[in-house]
Amino acid sequence: MDIHGEHAKKLSKSLFDKGYRVKVDDRNESMGYKTRQIQKAKIPFMLVIGDREMENNTVSVRKYGEKKSFTWSEEEMLEKFSALDAVKEPTGIN
């Protein structure tokens, strides 16, 4: 496993420990192929860790159905995911 894969595994463990479903795609396929597969599967978020992201300690995040991706620090990403979870929590009001 290369250095990107190792970093991705650490991040996936951190996300998994917080209750998120995570899968690291470390197959030897092109980025375009992997992106198409993720879009077909309707995965809500795709996280990308490349050289630039590792250098800056960030994660590139792409939401399902959108072409634009965002670059967030790992802490910022966790905050935004937590905020999304808070919105999805049932309020008990029927």
PDB file of C-alpha atoms in Angstrom:
ATOM      1  CA  MET A   1       0.000   0.000   0.000  1.00  0.00           C
ATOM      2  CA  ASP A   2       1.342   3.438  -0.890  1.00  0.00           C
ATOM      3  CA  ILE A   3       1.520   6.470   1.378  1.00  0.00           C
ATOM      4  CA  HIS A   4      -1.838   7.795   0.100  1.00  0.00           C
ATOM      5  CA  GLY A   5      -3.509   4.502   0.942  1.00  0.00           C
ATOM      6  CA  GLU A   6      -2.046   4.501   4.431  1.00  0.00           C
ATOM      7  CA  HIS A   7      -3.296   8.046   5.027  1.00  0.00           C
ATOM      8  CA  ALA A   8      -6.720   7.113   3.631  1.00  0.00           C
ATOM      9  CA  LYS A   9      -6.904   4.099   5.965  1.00  0.00           C
ATOM     10  CA  LYS A  10      -6.138   6.315   8.987  1.00  0.00           C
ATOM     11  CA  LEU A  11      -8.812   8.807   7.951  1.00  0.00           C
ATOM     12  CA  SER A  12     -11.329   6.034   7.267  1.00  0.00           C
ATOM     13  CA  LYS A  13     -10.725   4.586  10.736  1.00  0.00           C
ATOM     14  CA  SER A  14     -11.305   8.007  12.273  1.00  0.00           C
ATOM     15  CA  LEU A  15     -14.572   8.390  10.337  1.00  0.00           C
ATOM     16  CA  PHE A  16     -15.657   4.813  11.114  1.00  0.00           C
ATOM     17  CA  ASP A  17     -15.007   5.371  14.825  1.00  0.00           C
ATOM     18  CA  LYS A  18     -17.382   8.355  14.631  1.00  0.00           C
ATOM     19  CA  GLY A  19     -20.115   6.161  13.124  1.00  0.00           C
ATOM     20  CA  TYR A  20     -19.723   6.816   9.391  1.00  0.00           C
ATOM     21  CA  ARG A  21     -19.739   4.117   6.735  1.00  0.00           C
ATOM     22  CA  VAL A  22     -16.431   4.326   4.899  1.00  0.00           C
ATOM     23  CA  LYS A  23     -14.705   2.346   2.170  1.00  0.00           C
ATOM     24  CA  VAL A  24     -11.200   2.996   0.883  1.00  0.00           C
ATOM     25  CA  ASP A  25     -10.925   2.261  -2.838  1.00  0.00           C
ATOM     26  CA  ASP A  26      -7.278   1.361  -3.218  1.00  0.00           C
ATOM     27  CA  ARG A  27      -7.713  -0.573  -6.455  1.00  0.00           C
ATOM     28  CA  ASN A  28      -5.181   0.015  -9.185  1.00  0.00           C
ATOM     29  CA  GLU A  29      -7.685   1.825 -11.434  1.00  0.00           C
ATOM     30  CA  SER A  30      -7.741   5.328 -12.893  1.00  0.00           C
ATOM     31  CA  MET A  31      -9.290   8.147 -10.902  1.00  0.00           C
ATOM     32  CA  GLY A  32     -11.859   8.676 -13.670  1.00  0.00           C
ATOM     33  CA  TYR A  33     -12.957   5.036 -13.507  1.00  0.00           C
ATOM     34  CA  LYS A  34     -13.273   5.129  -9.729  1.00  0.00           C
ATOM     35  CA  THR A  35     -15.236   8.396  -9.894  1.00  0.00           C
ATOM     36  CA  ARG A  36     -17.695   6.921 -12.426  1.00  0.00           C
ATOM     37  CA  GLN A  37     -18.178   3.831 -10.254  1.00  0.00           C
ATOM     38  CA  ILE A  38     -18.843   5.980  -7.192  1.00  0.00           C
ATOM     39  CA  GLN A  39     -21.364   8.115  -9.114  1.00  0.00           C
ATOM     40  CA  LYS A  40     -23.152   4.995 -10.422  1.00  0.00           C
ATOM     41  CA  ALA A  41     -23.400   3.646  -6.874  1.00  0.00           C
ATOM     42  CA  LYS A  42     -24.836   7.005  -5.705  1.00  0.00           C
ATOM     43  CA  ILE A  43     -22.338   7.297  -2.869  1.00  0.00           C
ATOM     44  CA  PRO A  44     -23.179  10.558  -1.031  1.00  0.00           C
ATOM     45  CA  PHE A  45     -19.583  11.788  -0.647  1.00  0.00           C
ATOM     46  CA  MET A  46     -16.299  10.936  -2.315  1.00  0.00           C
ATOM     47  CA  LEU A  47     -13.137  11.872  -0.442  1.00  0.00           C
ATOM     48  CA  VAL A  48      -9.854  12.174  -2.329  1.00  0.00           C
ATOM     49  CA  ILE A  49      -6.403  12.239  -0.786  1.00  0.00           C
ATOM     50  CA  GLY A  50      -3.587  13.010  -3.204  1.00  0.00           C
ATOM     51  CA  ASP A  51      -0.150  14.583  -2.926  1.00  0.00           C
ATOM     52  CA  ARG A  52      -1.536  18.106  -2.511  1.00  0.00           C
ATOM     53  CA  GLU A  53      -4.014  17.023   0.151  1.00  0.00           C
ATOM     54  CA  MET A  54      -1.352  15.161   2.096  1.00  0.00           C
ATOM     55  CA  GLU A  55       1.022  18.112   1.892  1.00  0.00           C
ATOM     56  CA  ASN A  56      -1.647  20.516   3.202  1.00  0.00           C
ATOM     57  CA  ASN A  57      -3.330  18.033   5.584  1.00  0.00           C
ATOM     58  CA  THR A  58      -6.631  18.446   3.745  1.00  0.00           C
ATOM     59  CA  VAL A  59      -9.231  16.277   2.014  1.00  0.00           C
ATOM     60  CA  SER A  60     -10.917  16.918  -1.322  1.00  0.00           C
ATOM     61  CA  VAL A  61     -14.657  16.281  -0.902  1.00  0.00           C
ATOM     62  CA  ARG A  62     -17.139  15.820  -3.736  1.00  0.00           C
ATOM     63  CA  LYS A  63     -20.855  15.487  -3.088  1.00  0.00           C
ATOM     64  CA  TYR A  64     -22.970  13.096  -5.162  1.00  0.00           C
ATOM     65  CA  GLY A  65     -24.462  14.784  -8.219  1.00  0.00           C
ATOM     66  CA  GLU A  66     -22.118  17.760  -8.149  1.00  0.00           C
ATOM     67  CA  LYS A  67     -19.120  18.367 -10.375  1.00  0.00           C
ATOM     68  CA  LYS A  68     -17.351  20.788  -8.054  1.00  0.00           C
ATOM     69  CA  SER A  69     -15.284  19.498  -5.165  1.00  0.00           C
ATOM     70  CA  PHE A  70     -14.276  21.281  -1.984  1.00  0.00           C
ATOM     71  CA  THR A  71     -11.002  21.132  -0.126  1.00  0.00           C
ATOM     72  CA  TRP A  72     -11.401  21.031   3.626  1.00  0.00           C
ATOM     73  CA  SER A  73      -9.085  20.339   6.511  1.00  0.00           C
ATOM     74  CA  GLU A  74      -9.820  16.997   8.138  1.00  0.00           C
ATOM     75  CA  GLU A  75     -11.219  18.821  11.179  1.00  0.00           C
ATOM     76  CA  GLU A  76     -13.443  21.020   8.995  1.00  0.00           C
ATOM     77  CA  MET A  77     -14.716  17.944   7.138  1.00  0.00           C
ATOM     78  CA  LEU A  78     -15.631  16.240  10.429  1.00  0.00           C
ATOM     79  CA  GLU A  79     -17.426  19.391  11.606  1.00  0.00           C
ATOM     80  CA  LYS A  80     -19.426  19.627   8.367  1.00  0.00           C
ATOM     81  CA  PHE A  81     -20.347  15.928   8.464  1.00  0.00           C
ATOM     82  CA  SER A  82     -21.427  16.312  12.110  1.00  0.00           C
ATOM     83  CA  ALA A  83     -23.576  19.295  11.132  1.00  0.00           C
ATOM     84  CA  LEU A  84     -25.233  17.199   8.399  1.00  0.00           C
ATOM     85  CA  ASP A  85     -25.927  14.462  10.944  1.00  0.00           C
ATOM     86  CA  ALA A  86     -27.513  16.989  13.301  1.00  0.00           C
ATOM     87  CA  VAL A  87     -29.901  18.056  10.535  1.00  0.00           C
ATOM     88  CA  LYS A  88     -30.895  14.425   9.894  1.00  0.00           C
ATOM     89  CA  GLU A  89     -31.582  13.632  13.566  1.00  0.00           C
ATOM     90  CA  PRO A  90     -35.289  13.094  14.239  1.00  0.00           C
ATOM     91  CA  THR A  91     -36.786  15.898  16.298  1.00  0.00           C
ATOM     92  CA  GLY A  92     -39.595  13.874  17.842  1.00  0.00           C
ATOM     93  CA  ILE A  93     -42.156  16.229  16.314  1.00  0.00           C
ATOM     94  CA  ASN A  94     -44.737  14.479  14.140  1.00  0.00           C
TER      95      ASN A  94
END
